Amino acid sequence: MSLPKQPKEAAASGAALDFRAVTVRFPPRQKGDKAFTAVREATLTVGAGEFVSVVGPTGCGKSTLLNVAAGLHRPAGGEIKIFGHVLQGLNRQAGYMFQADALLPWKTAFENVILGLQFRGMAEQEAADLGNYWLMKVGLGHAGDRYPHQLSGGMRKRVALAQTLIVDPKILLMDEPFSALDIQTRQLMENELLALWQADRKSVLFITHDLEEAISLSDRVVVLSAGPETRPIGDFQIGLPRPRDVAEVRLTPAFLELHERIWHAMREEVLKGYAQTLS
Amino acid sequence: MHKPFPKLWLWQLLLAALMFGLWWALTAGNILPPFFFGEPLKVVERVFAWFSSGAIWEHIGITLLETALAFAIGTLLGLGFGLWLALSPTASALADPYIKAANAMPRVVLAPIFAVWFGLGIWSKVALGVTLVFFIVFFNVFQGIREVSPVLIANARMLGASRRQLLSHIYLPSATAWVFSSLHTSVGMAFVGAVVGEYLGSSRGVGYLILQAEGAFDINTVFAGILVLTGFALLLDALVSFAEKRLLKWQPQHTERAGN
């Protein structure tokens, strides 16, 4: 791997992700229109080893925040620090799991998994071993030579997960990665994600519109206001014990109480966001 | 998918026999003058004679060689230019009107110029075929590159891809897929270029045979030439389908292309 493993203390010189008054604008679509301000002065941190979910109404600029964290989109104002260093260009410490399918259709599951290793110039044999190891780890040891179109939605997500984790990023950015899956597959994948995360505690910024998913996975849930000019309006510690089973934890009184509190904070924004989609 | 009716191929064969029968009846009964419309039995006889004497192979060989060269050169050029212009907005903006003009021009009129430049040998035919193939491949690749999903690019960049790796792992395979999707059309066009080129002036090739026969008012040989050409066009098309299946095995089985 290109980045040597460091002890957690050395990496933790500052929060993993530190958004400071980040403002994101998109240029106007037509002449005469005003620039669209998706995010306004958002301040948000993800500590080293912390699992933070961001929830918010549809179309509130959640994905925009992730793109900023990834370095794919440059903010118009404010700055973002990665382990204490101001981010310039792409975020090399982060792995990004997209909402849409991002596997290369002309490569097999195995070839997709080792893509990041190839880009880093890892020796072929070493990459193959690591690739097979990760395929096994996500339960696809038997499906390495299949093409994405021959895999189910859940299997494709497993490949994408292995593809993202194999390069061992310190930060994991996830944009509603399981939203396209049916509920059973989704809970399986969530449990699997938690198990993988538990093993080496990466810092995770997880975007979702599903509050239950957010609570059952996270250490902290941040609520965003309805767009445009989105900003965080609530920050909730989730003290539920780990390891968790995402299906079972939903039935505990502590979960229900958290759900009610956060939902109370969200409700108004969700209604606002919904009203905007109608207008 | 259910079949319209059983033993379809048998009925298709019957239809062909019926058409030939009709042709034969009309010309034998002098309803259509055989001088202009040919006589199917003599046409078949001519085709048979060509193959049994082996005289036809030299001409078919030349025509297929021209087709293959036109296809290969046109595809490589189209792929190269398509990639270049799709990835360089300045170059594509600059070249845009000229490409449109060159594509709109009926390129068959270039055949005499090519004959002057490259002589009456195979290269003037190859050049004509290249101009036909190039634009099909070029536009497909250009469009294909422009439509590569931004998520694929973003994902590869996050995984650490350099610009060159983006080219070799994403743009090139994506462009190749588009080249293959236009394969049937471009191989057909290479064949058209070869035959039309021969027809306009040559000393060998199936187009040359047709030209010669026409000059001698030997309408049966003209029809025989057309029959042979059609047969080999079908053969090429089957070859392309075979290659497609082997090389695009990563693609979901798409529905059969319609017509052509």
Coordinates of C-alpha atoms in Angstrom, one line a residue:
Chain A
M1 CA 0.0 0.0 0.0
S2 CA 1.3 3.5 -0.7
L3 CA 0.4 4.9 2.7
P4 CA 2.2 3.1 5.5
K5 CA 0.0 2.2 8.4
Q6 CA 0.4 4.7 11.3
P7 CA -0.8 4.3 14.8
K8 CA -4.1 6.1 15.4
E9 CA -2.5 8.8 17.6
A10 CA -0.1 9.9 14.9
A11 CA -3.0 10.2 12.3
A12 CA -5.2 11.9 14.8
S13 CA -3.5 15.3 14.7
G14 CA -6.8 17.0 14.5
A15 CA -10.2 15.8 13.3
A16 CA -10.3 13.5 10.3
L17 CA -12.7 15.9 8.5
D18 CA -13.1 19.5 9.6
F19 CA -15.5 21.7 7.6
R20 CA -15.1 25.3 8.6
A21 CA -17.8 27.6 7.4
V22 CA -17.9 25.9 4.0
T23 CA -20.0 27.6 1.4
V24 CA -20.7 25.9 -2.0
R25 CA -22.1 27.7 -5.0
F26 CA -22.9 26.3 -8.4
P27 CA -22.6 28.6 -11.4
P28 CA -26.0 29.8 -12.9
R29 CA -27.4 27.5 -15.5
Q30 CA -28.5 30.3 -17.8
K31 CA -27.3 33.9 -18.2
G32 CA -29.3 36.2 -16.0
D33 CA -29.9 33.5 -13.3
K34 CA -28.3 33.9 -10.0
A35 CA -25.6 31.5 -8.8
F36 CA -27.1 28.7 -6.7
T37 CA -25.9 28.5 -3.2
A38 CA -26.2 24.8 -2.2
V39 CA -24.5 24.9 1.2
R40 CA -24.0 28.0 3.3
E41 CA -21.3 28.3 6.0
A42 CA -21.6 24.7 7.1
T43 CA -19.4 23.7 10.0
L44 CA -19.0 20.0 10.7
T45 CA -16.3 17.7 12.1
V46 CA -15.8 14.0 11.9
G47 CA -13.3 12.8 14.6
A48 CA -10.6 10.2 13.9
G49 CA -12.3 6.8 14.0
E50 CA -15.8 8.3 14.3
F51 CA -18.8 7.2 12.3
V52 CA -20.9 10.3 11.5
S53 CA -24.1 10.2 9.5
V54 CA -25.6 13.3 7.9
V55 CA -29.3 13.2 7.3
G56 CA -31.5 15.8 5.7
P57 CA -34.4 16.2 3.4
T58 CA -34.2 15.3 -0.3
G59 CA -32.2 17.7 -2.4
C60 CA -30.6 19.6 0.5
G61 CA -27.0 19.3 -0.8
K62 CA -25.9 16.3 1.2
S63 CA -23.9 14.9 -1.7
T64 CA -22.4 18.3 -2.3
L65 CA -20.8 18.1 1.2
L66 CA -19.3 14.8 0.3
N67 CA -17.9 16.0 -3.0
V68 CA -16.3 18.9 -1.1
A69 CA -14.8 16.4 1.4
A70 CA -13.5 14.3 -1.5
G71 CA -11.9 17.3 -3.1
L72 CA -14.1 16.8 -6.3
H73 CA -15.8 20.1 -5.7
R74 CA -14.0 23.2 -4.5
P75 CA -15.9 25.3 -2.0
A76 CA -16.6 28.9 -2.7
G77 CA -16.0 29.9 0.8
G78 CA -14.5 28.5 4.0
E79 CA -12.1 25.6 4.1
I80 CA -11.9 22.0 4.9
K81 CA -9.1 20.4 6.9
I82 CA -8.1 16.7 6.7
F83 CA -6.3 15.6 9.8
G84 CA -5.3 19.2 10.4
H85 CA -4.1 20.0 6.9
V86 CA -6.1 22.3 4.6
L87 CA -7.4 20.2 1.6
Q88 CA -6.1 21.1 -1.8
G89 CA -7.0 19.1 -4.8
L90 CA -8.2 15.6 -4.4
N91 CA -8.5 14.1 -0.9
R92 CA -5.9 11.3 -1.1
Q93 CA -6.8 9.9 2.3
A94 CA -10.4 9.3 1.5
G95 CA -12.3 6.4 -0.2
Y96 CA -15.6 7.4 -1.8
M97 CA -18.5 5.0 -2.2
F98 CA -21.0 6.5 -4.6
Q99 CA -24.8 6.2 -4.7
A100 CA -24.8 5.3 -8.3
D101 CA -23.1 2.2 -9.7
A102 CA -19.5 3.2 -10.3
L103 CA -18.0 -0.2 -11.3
L104 CA -16.4 -0.4 -14.7
P105 CA -18.8 -2.7 -16.7
W106 CA -15.9 -4.0 -18.9
K107 CA -14.0 -5.3 -15.9
T108 CA -14.8 -8.4 -13.8
A109 CA -15.6 -8.2 -10.1
F110 CA -12.0 -9.1 -9.4
E111 CA -10.6 -6.6 -11.8
N112 CA -12.8 -3.9 -10.3
V113 CA -11.7 -4.7 -6.8
I114 CA -8.0 -4.4 -7.6
L115 CA -8.4 -1.2 -9.7
G116 CA -7.1 1.1 -7.0
L117 CA -4.1 -1.1 -6.4
Q118 CA -3.3 -1.1 -10.1
F119 CA -3.6 2.7 -10.2
R120 CA -1.0 2.8 -7.4
G121 CA 1.3 0.5 -9.3
M122 CA 1.2 -2.5 -6.9
A123 CA 3.0 -5.6 -8.1
E124 CA 0.6 -7.9 -9.9
Q125 CA 0.8 -11.0 -7.6
E126 CA 0.5 -8.9 -4.5
A127 CA -2.5 -7.1 -5.9
A128 CA -4.1 -10.4 -6.9
D129 CA -3.7 -11.9 -3.5
L130 CA -5.1 -8.8 -1.8
G131 CA -8.0 -8.8 -4.3
N132 CA -8.9 -12.4 -3.6
Y133 CA -8.7 -11.7 0.1
W134 CA -11.1 -8.8 -0.2
L135 CA -13.5 -10.7 -2.5
M136 CA -13.7 -13.4 0.2
K137 CA -14.1 -10.8 2.9
V138 CA -17.3 -9.4 1.2
G139 CA -18.5 -12.9 0.5
L140 CA -17.8 -12.9 -3.2
G141 CA -15.0 -15.4 -3.3
H142 CA -16.9 -17.4 -5.9
A143 CA -17.9 -14.5 -8.2
G144 CA -14.6 -12.9 -9.0
D145 CA -14.8 -13.6 -12.7
R146 CA -18.3 -12.3 -13.3
Y147 CA -19.0 -9.0 -14.9
P148 CA -21.1 -6.3 -13.1
H149 CA -24.1 -7.0 -15.2
Q150 CA -24.0 -10.6 -14.1
L151 CA -24.2 -9.6 -10.4
S152 CA -27.2 -8.6 -8.3
G153 CA -27.5 -5.1 -6.9
G154 CA -26.3 -6.3 -3.5
M155 CA -23.3 -8.1 -5.0
R156 CA -22.4 -5.0 -6.9
K157 CA -22.4 -3.0 -3.7
R158 CA -20.2 -5.6 -2.1
V159 CA -17.7 -5.3 -5.0
A160 CA -17.8 -1.5 -4.6
L161 CA -17.2 -1.8 -0.9
A162 CA -14.2 -4.0 -1.4
Q163 CA -13.0 -1.7 -4.2
T164 CA -13.1 1.3 -1.8
L165 CA -11.7 -0.5 1.2
I166 CA -8.8 -2.4 -0.4
V167 CA -6.7 0.7 -0.8
D168 CA -7.1 1.2 3.0
P169 CA -8.3 4.9 3.1
K170 CA -8.3 6.6 6.4
I171 CA -11.6 8.3 5.7
L172 CA -14.6 6.7 4.2
L173 CA -17.1 8.9 2.4
M174 CA -20.4 7.2 1.6
D175 CA -23.2 8.7 -0.4
E176 CA -26.4 6.7 0.3
P177 CA -24.6 3.6 -0.8
F178 CA -27.3 1.2 0.0
S179 CA -30.4 3.2 -1.0
A180 CA -31.0 1.2 -4.1
L181 CA -31.2 -2.1 -2.3
D182 CA -34.2 -3.9 -0.9
I183 CA -34.6 -3.7 2.8
Q184 CA -33.3 -7.2 3.7
T185 CA -30.2 -6.9 1.5
R186 CA -29.7 -3.4 2.9
Q187 CA -29.7 -4.5 6.5
L188 CA -27.2 -7.3 5.7
M189 CA -24.9 -4.8 4.0
E190 CA -25.2 -2.4 6.9
N191 CA -24.2 -5.1 9.4
E192 CA -21.4 -6.0 7.1
L193 CA -20.2 -2.4 6.9
L194 CA -20.3 -2.1 10.7
A195 CA -18.3 -5.3 11.1
L196 CA -15.6 -4.1 8.6
W197 CA -15.6 -0.7 10.3
Q198 CA -15.3 -2.2 13.7
A199 CA -12.1 -4.0 12.7
D200 CA -10.0 -0.9 12.0
R201 CA -12.2 2.2 12.8
K202 CA -11.9 4.4 9.8
S203 CA -13.4 7.8 10.0
V204 CA -16.8 7.7 8.2
L205 CA -19.0 10.4 6.8
F206 CA -22.2 8.6 5.8
I207 CA -24.9 10.4 3.9
T208 CA -28.5 9.2 4.0
H209 CA -32.0 10.4 4.0
D210 CA -33.0 7.4 6.1
L211 CA -33.0 8.4 9.8
E212 CA -33.2 4.8 11.0
E213 CA -30.2 3.8 9.0
A214 CA -28.3 6.9 10.3
I215 CA -29.0 6.1 14.0
S216 CA -28.4 2.4 13.8
L217 CA -24.9 2.9 12.2
S218 CA -23.5 6.0 13.7
D219 CA -21.7 7.5 16.7
R220 CA -23.2 10.8 15.8
V221 CA -26.0 12.1 13.6
V222 CA -26.0 15.5 12.0
V223 CA -29.2 17.0 10.7
L224 CA -29.1 19.4 7.8
S225 CA -31.6 22.1 7.0
A226 CA -33.6 22.0 3.8
G227 CA -31.8 23.5 0.7
P228 CA -30.8 25.8 -0.7
E229 CA -28.3 27.3 1.6
T230 CA -28.1 24.1 3.6
R231 CA -26.4 24.1 7.0
P232 CA -26.3 21.7 10.0
I233 CA -29.1 22.5 12.4
G234 CA -28.7 19.6 14.9
D235 CA -26.0 17.3 16.2
F236 CA -26.9 14.2 18.2
Q237 CA -24.6 11.7 20.0
I238 CA -25.8 8.1 19.5
G239 CA -24.7 6.3 22.6
L240 CA -26.1 2.9 21.6
P241 CA -23.7 0.1 22.6
R242 CA -21.6 -1.7 20.0
P243 CA -21.3 -4.1 18.3
R244 CA -24.8 -3.5 17.0
D245 CA -27.2 -5.4 14.8
V246 CA -28.9 -2.9 12.7
A247 CA -32.2 -4.8 12.6
E248 CA -32.3 -5.5 16.3
V249 CA -31.1 -2.2 17.6
R250 CA -34.1 -0.6 16.0
L251 CA -36.4 -2.3 18.5
T252 CA -34.6 -1.0 21.7
P253 CA -36.2 1.8 23.7
A254 CA -33.0 3.9 23.5
F255 CA -33.2 3.8 19.7
L256 CA -36.8 4.9 19.7
E257 CA -36.2 7.7 22.0
L258 CA -33.3 9.0 19.9
H259 CA -35.4 8.6 16.8
E260 CA -38.1 10.7 18.2
R261 CA -35.8 13.5 19.3
I262 CA -34.0 13.7 16.0
W263 CA -37.1 13.4 14.0
H264 CA -38.6 16.2 16.0
A265 CA -35.6 18.4 14.9
M266 CA -35.9 17.2 11.3
R267 CA -39.6 17.3 10.7
E268 CA -40.0 20.9 9.9
E269 CA -37.1 20.8 7.4
V270 CA -38.4 17.7 5.7
L271 CA -41.8 19.4 5.2
K272 CA -40.0 22.5 3.9
G273 CA -37.9 20.4 1.5
Y274 CA -41.1 18.5 0.4
A275 CA -42.9 21.8 -0.2
Q276 CA -40.0 22.9 -2.5
T277 CA -40.2 19.8 -4.6
L278 CA -43.9 20.7 -5.2
S279 CA -43.3 24.3 -6.2
Chain B
M1 CA -39.5 -14.5 -27.1
H2 CA -41.7 -16.8 -29.1
K3 CA -41.1 -17.7 -32.7
P4 CA -43.7 -16.4 -35.1
F5 CA -44.1 -19.9 -36.6
P6 CA -42.2 -23.1 -36.5
K7 CA -39.4 -23.9 -39.1
L8 CA -39.1 -20.3 -40.0
W9 CA -36.0 -20.9 -42.1
L10 CA -37.8 -23.4 -44.3
W11 CA -40.4 -20.7 -45.1
Q12 CA -37.7 -18.2 -45.7
L13 CA -36.0 -20.6 -48.1
L14 CA -39.3 -21.1 -49.8
L15 CA -39.8 -17.4 -50.2
A16 CA -36.4 -17.2 -52.0
A17 CA -37.3 -20.0 -54.3
L18 CA -40.6 -18.3 -55.0
M19 CA -38.9 -15.0 -55.9
F20 CA -36.5 -16.9 -58.3
G21 CA -39.4 -18.8 -59.7
L22 CA -41.3 -15.6 -60.4
W23 CA -38.2 -14.0 -62.0
W24 CA -37.7 -17.1 -64.1
A25 CA -41.3 -17.2 -65.2
L26 CA -41.4 -13.5 -66.1
T27 CA -38.2 -13.6 -68.1
A28 CA -38.7 -17.0 -69.8
G29 CA -42.2 -16.0 -70.8
N30 CA -40.8 -12.8 -72.3
I31 CA -43.1 -10.7 -70.1
L32 CA -39.9 -8.9 -69.0
P33 CA -37.2 -8.7 -71.7
P34 CA -34.4 -11.1 -70.7
F35 CA -31.9 -8.7 -72.3
F36 CA -32.5 -6.2 -69.5
F37 CA -33.6 -8.4 -66.7
G38 CA -31.4 -11.4 -67.1
E39 CA -32.2 -15.0 -66.9
P40 CA -31.9 -16.6 -63.4
L41 CA -30.7 -20.0 -64.6
K42 CA -27.9 -18.4 -66.6
V43 CA -27.1 -16.2 -63.6
V44 CA -26.8 -19.3 -61.3
E45 CA -24.8 -21.0 -64.0
R46 CA -22.4 -18.1 -64.2
V47 CA -21.9 -18.1 -60.4
F48 CA -21.3 -21.8 -60.5
A49 CA -18.8 -21.5 -63.3
W50 CA -16.9 -18.8 -61.4
F51 CA -16.5 -21.0 -58.4
S52 CA -15.9 -24.3 -60.1
S53 CA -13.1 -22.8 -62.2
G54 CA -11.8 -20.8 -59.3
A55 CA -11.6 -17.7 -61.4
I56 CA -13.7 -15.6 -59.0
W57 CA -11.4 -16.0 -56.0
E58 CA -8.7 -13.6 -57.2
H59 CA -11.4 -10.9 -57.5
I60 CA -13.1 -11.7 -54.2
G61 CA -9.7 -11.8 -52.6
I62 CA -8.9 -8.3 -53.8
T63 CA -12.3 -6.9 -52.8
L64 CA -12.0 -8.4 -49.3
L65 CA -8.4 -7.1 -48.9
E66 CA -9.5 -3.6 -49.8
T67 CA -12.5 -3.9 -47.4
A68 CA -10.2 -5.1 -44.6
L69 CA -7.6 -2.4 -45.1
A70 CA -10.3 0.3 -45.4
F71 CA -11.9 -0.9 -42.2
A72 CA -8.7 -1.2 -40.2
I73 CA -7.3 2.1 -41.2
G74 CA -10.6 4.0 -41.0
T75 CA -11.3 2.5 -37.5
L76 CA -7.9 3.4 -36.2
L77 CA -8.1 7.0 -37.5
G78 CA -11.7 7.4 -36.3
L79 CA -10.7 6.1 -32.8
G80 CA -7.7 8.3 -32.6
F81 CA -9.4 11.5 -33.7
G82 CA -12.5 10.7 -31.8
L83 CA -10.6 10.3 -28.5
W84 CA -8.5 13.3 -29.2
L85 CA -11.3 15.7 -30.0
A86 CA -13.6 14.4 -27.3
L87 CA -11.0 15.0 -24.7
S88 CA -9.8 18.3 -26.0
P89 CA -12.7 20.9 -26.1
T90 CA -10.5 23.5 -27.9
A91 CA -9.6 21.2 -30.7
S92 CA -13.2 20.0 -31.1
A93 CA -14.6 23.5 -31.1
L94 CA -12.0 24.5 -33.8
A95 CA -12.6 21.4 -35.9
D96 CA -16.4 21.3 -35.5
P97 CA -17.5 23.0 -38.7
Y98 CA -15.0 21.2 -40.9
I99 CA -16.0 17.8 -39.6
K100 CA -19.6 18.6 -40.2
A101 CA -18.8 19.7 -43.7
A102 CA -16.6 16.7 -44.5
N103 CA -19.3 14.4 -43.2
A104 CA -22.1 16.1 -45.2
M105 CA -20.1 15.9 -48.4
P106 CA -21.1 12.9 -50.6
R107 CA -17.7 11.2 -50.4
V108 CA -18.1 9.0 -53.4
V109 CA -17.2 12.1 -55.5
L110 CA -13.7 11.8 -54.1
A111 CA -13.2 8.5 -55.9
P112 CA -11.8 10.1 -59.1
I113 CA -9.4 12.2 -57.0
F114 CA -8.2 9.1 -55.1
A115 CA -7.8 7.4 -58.5
V116 CA -5.5 10.2 -59.6
W117 CA -3.6 10.2 -56.3
F118 CA -3.2 6.5 -55.6
G119 CA -3.6 5.0 -59.1
L120 CA -5.9 2.3 -60.2
G121 CA -4.6 -0.3 -57.7
I122 CA -6.1 -1.2 -54.4
W123 CA -5.1 1.9 -52.5
S124 CA -7.5 4.3 -54.2
K125 CA -10.4 1.9 -53.1
V126 CA -9.0 1.7 -49.6
A127 CA -8.9 5.5 -49.4
L128 CA -12.5 5.7 -50.5
G129 CA -13.5 3.1 -47.9
V130 CA -11.5 4.9 -45.2
T131 CA -13.4 8.1 -45.8
L132 CA -16.7 6.2 -45.3
V133 CA -15.6 4.2 -42.3
F134 CA -13.8 7.1 -40.5
F135 CA -16.8 9.2 -39.9
I136 CA -19.0 6.4 -38.5
V137 CA -16.3 5.4 -36.0
F138 CA -15.3 9.0 -35.3
F139 CA -18.8 10.1 -34.4
N140 CA -19.5 7.0 -32.3
V141 CA -16.3 7.4 -30.3
F142 CA -16.7 11.1 -29.9
Q143 CA -20.3 10.7 -28.6
G144 CA -19.2 7.7 -26.5
I145 CA -16.4 9.5 -24.7
R146 CA -18.7 12.5 -24.1
E147 CA -21.2 10.3 -22.5
V148 CA -18.9 8.3 -20.1
S149 CA -20.6 8.6 -16.8
P150 CA -19.0 11.3 -14.6
V151 CA -19.5 8.9 -11.6
L152 CA -17.1 6.4 -13.3
I153 CA -14.5 9.1 -13.7
A154 CA -14.9 10.4 -10.2
N155 CA -14.7 6.9 -8.8
A156 CA -11.5 6.2 -10.7
R157 CA -10.0 9.5 -9.7
M158 CA -10.8 8.8 -6.0
L159 CA -9.1 5.4 -6.4
G160 CA -6.0 7.2 -7.5
A161 CA -6.1 7.1 -11.3
S162 CA -3.8 9.4 -13.2
R163 CA -4.8 11.1 -16.5
R164 CA -3.1 8.3 -18.5
Q165 CA -4.8 5.6 -16.4
L166 CA -8.1 7.3 -16.9
L167 CA -7.4 7.0 -20.6
S168 CA -6.4 3.4 -20.7
H169 CA -8.9 2.1 -18.1
I170 CA -12.0 4.1 -18.8
Y171 CA -11.9 6.2 -22.0
L172 CA -10.3 3.7 -24.3
P173 CA -12.5 0.7 -23.3
S174 CA -15.6 2.8 -23.4
A175 CA -14.6 4.1 -26.9
T176 CA -13.9 0.6 -28.0
A177 CA -17.4 -0.5 -27.0
W178 CA -18.8 2.3 -29.2
V179 CA -16.6 1.2 -32.1
F180 CA -18.1 -2.3 -31.7
S181 CA -21.6 -1.0 -31.6
S182 CA -21.0 0.6 -35.0
L183 CA -19.1 -2.4 -36.4
H184 CA -21.9 -3.7 -38.6
T185 CA -22.3 -0.3 -40.3
S186 CA -18.6 0.4 -40.6
V187 CA -17.7 -3.0 -42.1
G188 CA -20.6 -2.6 -44.5
M189 CA -19.3 0.8 -45.5
A190 CA -15.8 -0.5 -46.0
F191 CA -17.2 -3.1 -48.4
V192 CA -19.2 -0.4 -50.2
G193 CA -16.1 1.7 -50.6
A194 CA -14.2 -1.2 -52.1
V195 CA -16.9 -2.1 -54.6
V196 CA -17.8 1.4 -55.7
G197 CA -14.1 2.2 -56.0
E198 CA -13.6 -0.8 -58.3
Y199 CA -16.7 0.0 -60.2
L200 CA -15.3 3.5 -61.0
G201 CA -12.0 2.2 -62.3
S202 CA -9.9 -0.8 -61.7
S203 CA -8.4 -3.9 -63.2
R204 CA -9.4 -6.5 -60.6
G205 CA -12.1 -7.1 -58.0
V206 CA -15.8 -8.1 -58.1
G207 CA -16.7 -4.5 -58.9
Y208 CA -14.4 -4.7 -61.9
L209 CA -16.2 -7.9 -63.1
I210 CA -19.5 -6.1 -62.9
L211 CA -18.1 -3.1 -64.7
Q212 CA -16.8 -5.3 -67.5
A213 CA -20.0 -7.2 -67.9
E214 CA -22.0 -4.0 -68.0
G215 CA -19.8 -2.7 -70.8
A216 CA -20.5 -5.8 -72.8
F217 CA -24.3 -5.7 -72.0
D218 CA -23.9 -9.0 -70.3
I219 CA -26.7 -8.5 -67.8
N220 CA -26.5 -12.1 -66.4
T221 CA -22.9 -11.6 -65.3
V222 CA -23.9 -8.3 -63.7
F223 CA -26.6 -10.1 -61.7
A224 CA -24.1 -12.9 -60.9
G225 CA -21.7 -10.3 -59.5
I226 CA -24.4 -8.8 -57.4
L227 CA -25.3 -12.2 -56.0
V228 CA -21.7 -13.0 -55.1
L229 CA -21.3 -9.5 -53.5
T230 CA -24.5 -10.0 -51.4
G231 CA -23.3 -13.4 -50.3
F232 CA -20.0 -12.1 -49.1
A233 CA -21.6 -9.1 -47.4
L234 CA -23.7 -11.5 -45.4
L235 CA -20.6 -13.5 -44.6
L236 CA -18.8 -10.4 -43.3
D237 CA -21.8 -9.5 -41.2
A238 CA -21.9 -12.9 -39.6
L239 CA -18.2 -12.6 -39.0
V240 CA -18.8 -9.3 -37.2
S241 CA -21.5 -10.8 -35.1
F242 CA -19.2 -13.5 -34.1
A243 CA -16.4 -11.1 -33.1
E244 CA -18.9 -9.0 -31.3
K245 CA -20.0 -11.9 -29.1
R246 CA -16.4 -12.8 -28.2
L247 CA -15.1 -9.3 -27.5
L248 CA -18.1 -7.7 -25.8
K249 CA -18.8 -10.5 -23.4
W250 CA -18.9 -8.0 -20.6
Q251 CA -22.0 -6.4 -22.0
P252 CA -25.5 -7.7 -21.2
Q253 CA -27.0 -9.5 -24.2
H254 CA -28.6 -6.6 -26.0
T255 CA -31.6 -7.1 -28.3
E256 CA -30.7 -7.9 -31.9
R257 CA -30.0 -4.8 -33.9
A258 CA -32.9 -4.0 -36.2
G259 CA -32.6 -4.1 -40.0
N260 CA -29.7 -2.7 -42.1

